[in-house]
């Protein structure tokens, strides 16, 4: 086998270096996509867990409460038996003004006693800050990790400007931490400030984000949890840091699940590229195969030879793809981190590491994809009888036409996919995997015969519209139907992905935009936090009265949002003056109506979102049991409405009801409506003047606010968009490969045509037409498939992961873009092969074998 | 620190009386408890105040300087202490209040930061932590009350150039929250004034820190050390406090040792 590989395979690879590289590129692209996404995903999830773990230090337990833990709780905890130390913590992600430093995690701690909890590893062997009294006395004091300080060119006494809720603020470096343990949290982009200074900086009032608890030796975590839970009551969550990290990881699971689809598509398309390349290789080397068979090689040996080639290509492609993926993954991680920060308010570290597990998986996938792509052609090669192998054209003319069983298999698989999507009751990821596998295989089985049928149907049209070049293209496409079908399959898969995902993204955004039009109807939004999910700064409730008094203001609503755990998911509880809200909004109701909601609100009833109803099976007539600082409270449901403010489900409560049970009058956003005829921008200036120097104020008009939410949605889908472009790139690569092979295959034919009088432009035109036909055939087949995929994403997938069902809208915008882009891309892809074909010399071509 | 040394610093009001007492009992083996009681009686004052210059030198020779004013009322188990930083301007106004609670293991302690306009209570868990970056910790800032220790005379030695009684003090209860396992006190024999302390942390055999009181002088009839020096024997850093403008037994305003005064803008 080694001899055959060296003499036959290596010699073929050398003679056809371009094709070999393109085949290798197919594996590389597929594996790169997988490994970059997987590496970034893993880094994101591990970063979140690791940051929680490192920041937690020696804490055994962490006490949290929705809205923050009141300061006085710390004293209560300190006096409990079994508690060795407690330490308050505030965490916040900020962005330095200086570009290129990345997000910075600010941890507010009480340095007076926090060494019981965390090891700071201060620089200079002083085992302390440069001047701890100065650190405490000056609220702008900060400590940085050494790595960050180096990148930001910071040393003790130097200032760094940060973008904070209250505007740009300078902090002064008063110490540097060695890069170990705690200082490595958030990838080392860490800044430590005094917890009480953090309260002021981030508007936490007299609350902490959590209190870390270290237990005395001999006290178990279970005992400690029981003691704390008993002393604090049900409104407080007492968890180990590990569990808290897991919850955060689960939170971003929905987000990362979307990338699995992208990975799967990229690999599938890569397999087709390999399939195509090997198919052609078999075709080109049939004489070699015939010789081998004539010399006594068994069919099995021939098959193993091709599979061995695939194995080598797979390993090479896997290694290269893995390395390229790691290089891309850093950028991907930054994008993912920005999305999770914008959407969930949490982010992991900023550093990716290629783990041995991912490297192994990538190489195995490369090998698997290569073998899968080469399996069919290798089998076909092994079945070539020696007599046929030496007869030119016999193999090309042979097309296996076992269409009926193939179509039947496709129908069965597609039916099974539909069943699993609609009725199986599988969990999100299982359902996604099952449907993609079954549906994808069904589609692939269906695409072969359909693409052949399309090419046959296109032949007369080509001859009619392009009398000289058309038949040449048609002949070229039909001469090797396997290759043409393979390219069309790759195109169809790419475009299905593009249309499906593009349709899903468009539908999601369209739905949310419509919802915003119905709900976000007030004129101005006054908020203190740029982040929509994480309240970096909260206003006092009393500010509403001041805003109402401003000239031009008609009404002000106070929005307070908390995100507690409910049945294992992090839901959203929104509180607002419901009567006022209903006066100006047009909610769509799935159950109940506005009147029921209005009447129920003051009685302590709540409204829930449709996805909450789907996720938890609680609707009108049921009660939601929520943990409040005073204990468990049951809220009857008055209505189920369409609301897209939280992907896990939301609950809407009247503000007085919330105040009564949560005893927290702080406000995230004030919704301000102005009198008719009053310019909102003038009122905005009044509000800014009123709040100046007192509170941070991001005052947006309705259009600005919607645009900002639109940006957040775009940020969420930014990475998915990248994968859409990647799919188009793979499609482009597919066409180039196919055409280059086609030109090489037909060198002799092209030479004969030229000898018979064909001019180079005619030859080149036929290549371009061939590319266009391949692309358009792929698009034609992708239209229904993409539509089906979009429906699957908008329906079963969205419901499984979020409980939302997006109404389906055909992605006409994407289609129009494709109709413009595809001919251009195809023509571009045909450029090199067309030039190559046009340059073929007649004498050399006729000698070409 | 201030507190621990408030007692010796308080000087001996009845120096002559005690000297004669010592002479009278010279033939008998002195008892550690008696010696400490005698010392306390001799140096007890109702109040004390002084201005201090604080210098911290780390092992690399880097120097940090601060200035403060210190006020004390009461003694040992019933002492109240207030420190207010006066210099440099960045830390001016930072205050520290320590109030002994009868029957309690630890006094209540607060640190006030004027830039944030709020006081922070020092939790018992933080007693080991460095007092604002000096070589003293918060426990060192408490009044030393020998009643909370088992004491024994372990010998006589010349320390800091003077003959001293050497007394070992071990915290009474095993469960006590003291940072130290044992404290070795060097009591100057002639005036029963503390001139050195070796502080041995829990689980250790050798002293982690050593404090030396020097530059003894008699102010208003009370012996007082004009210089206190705490050395961290492991880190190699040293904190020195030079006492100036020392006065004794001047009455304090009733509100001086309160949280309201601690947090008052421009308060003592």
Coordinates of C-alpha atoms in Angstrom, one line a residue, chain A residues 31 55 67 134 189 409 437 499 565 615 654 676-677 757:
Chain A
X31 CA -12.6 22.0 10.0
X55 CA -13.3 35.6 41.7
X67 CA -31.9 43.6 43.3
X134 CA -4.4 56.0 50.2
X189 CA -8.6 42.0 32.3
X409 CA -35.4 6.9 1.1
X437 CA -29.2 14.6 10.4
X499 CA -31.7 31.4 3.0
X565 CA -34.4 31.9 38.8
X615 CA -41.9 27.1 28.8
X654 CA -48.0 46.4 38.6
X676 CA -49.1 66.5 22.1
X677 CA -47.3 69.1 20.1
X757 CA -12.6 26.9 -35.1

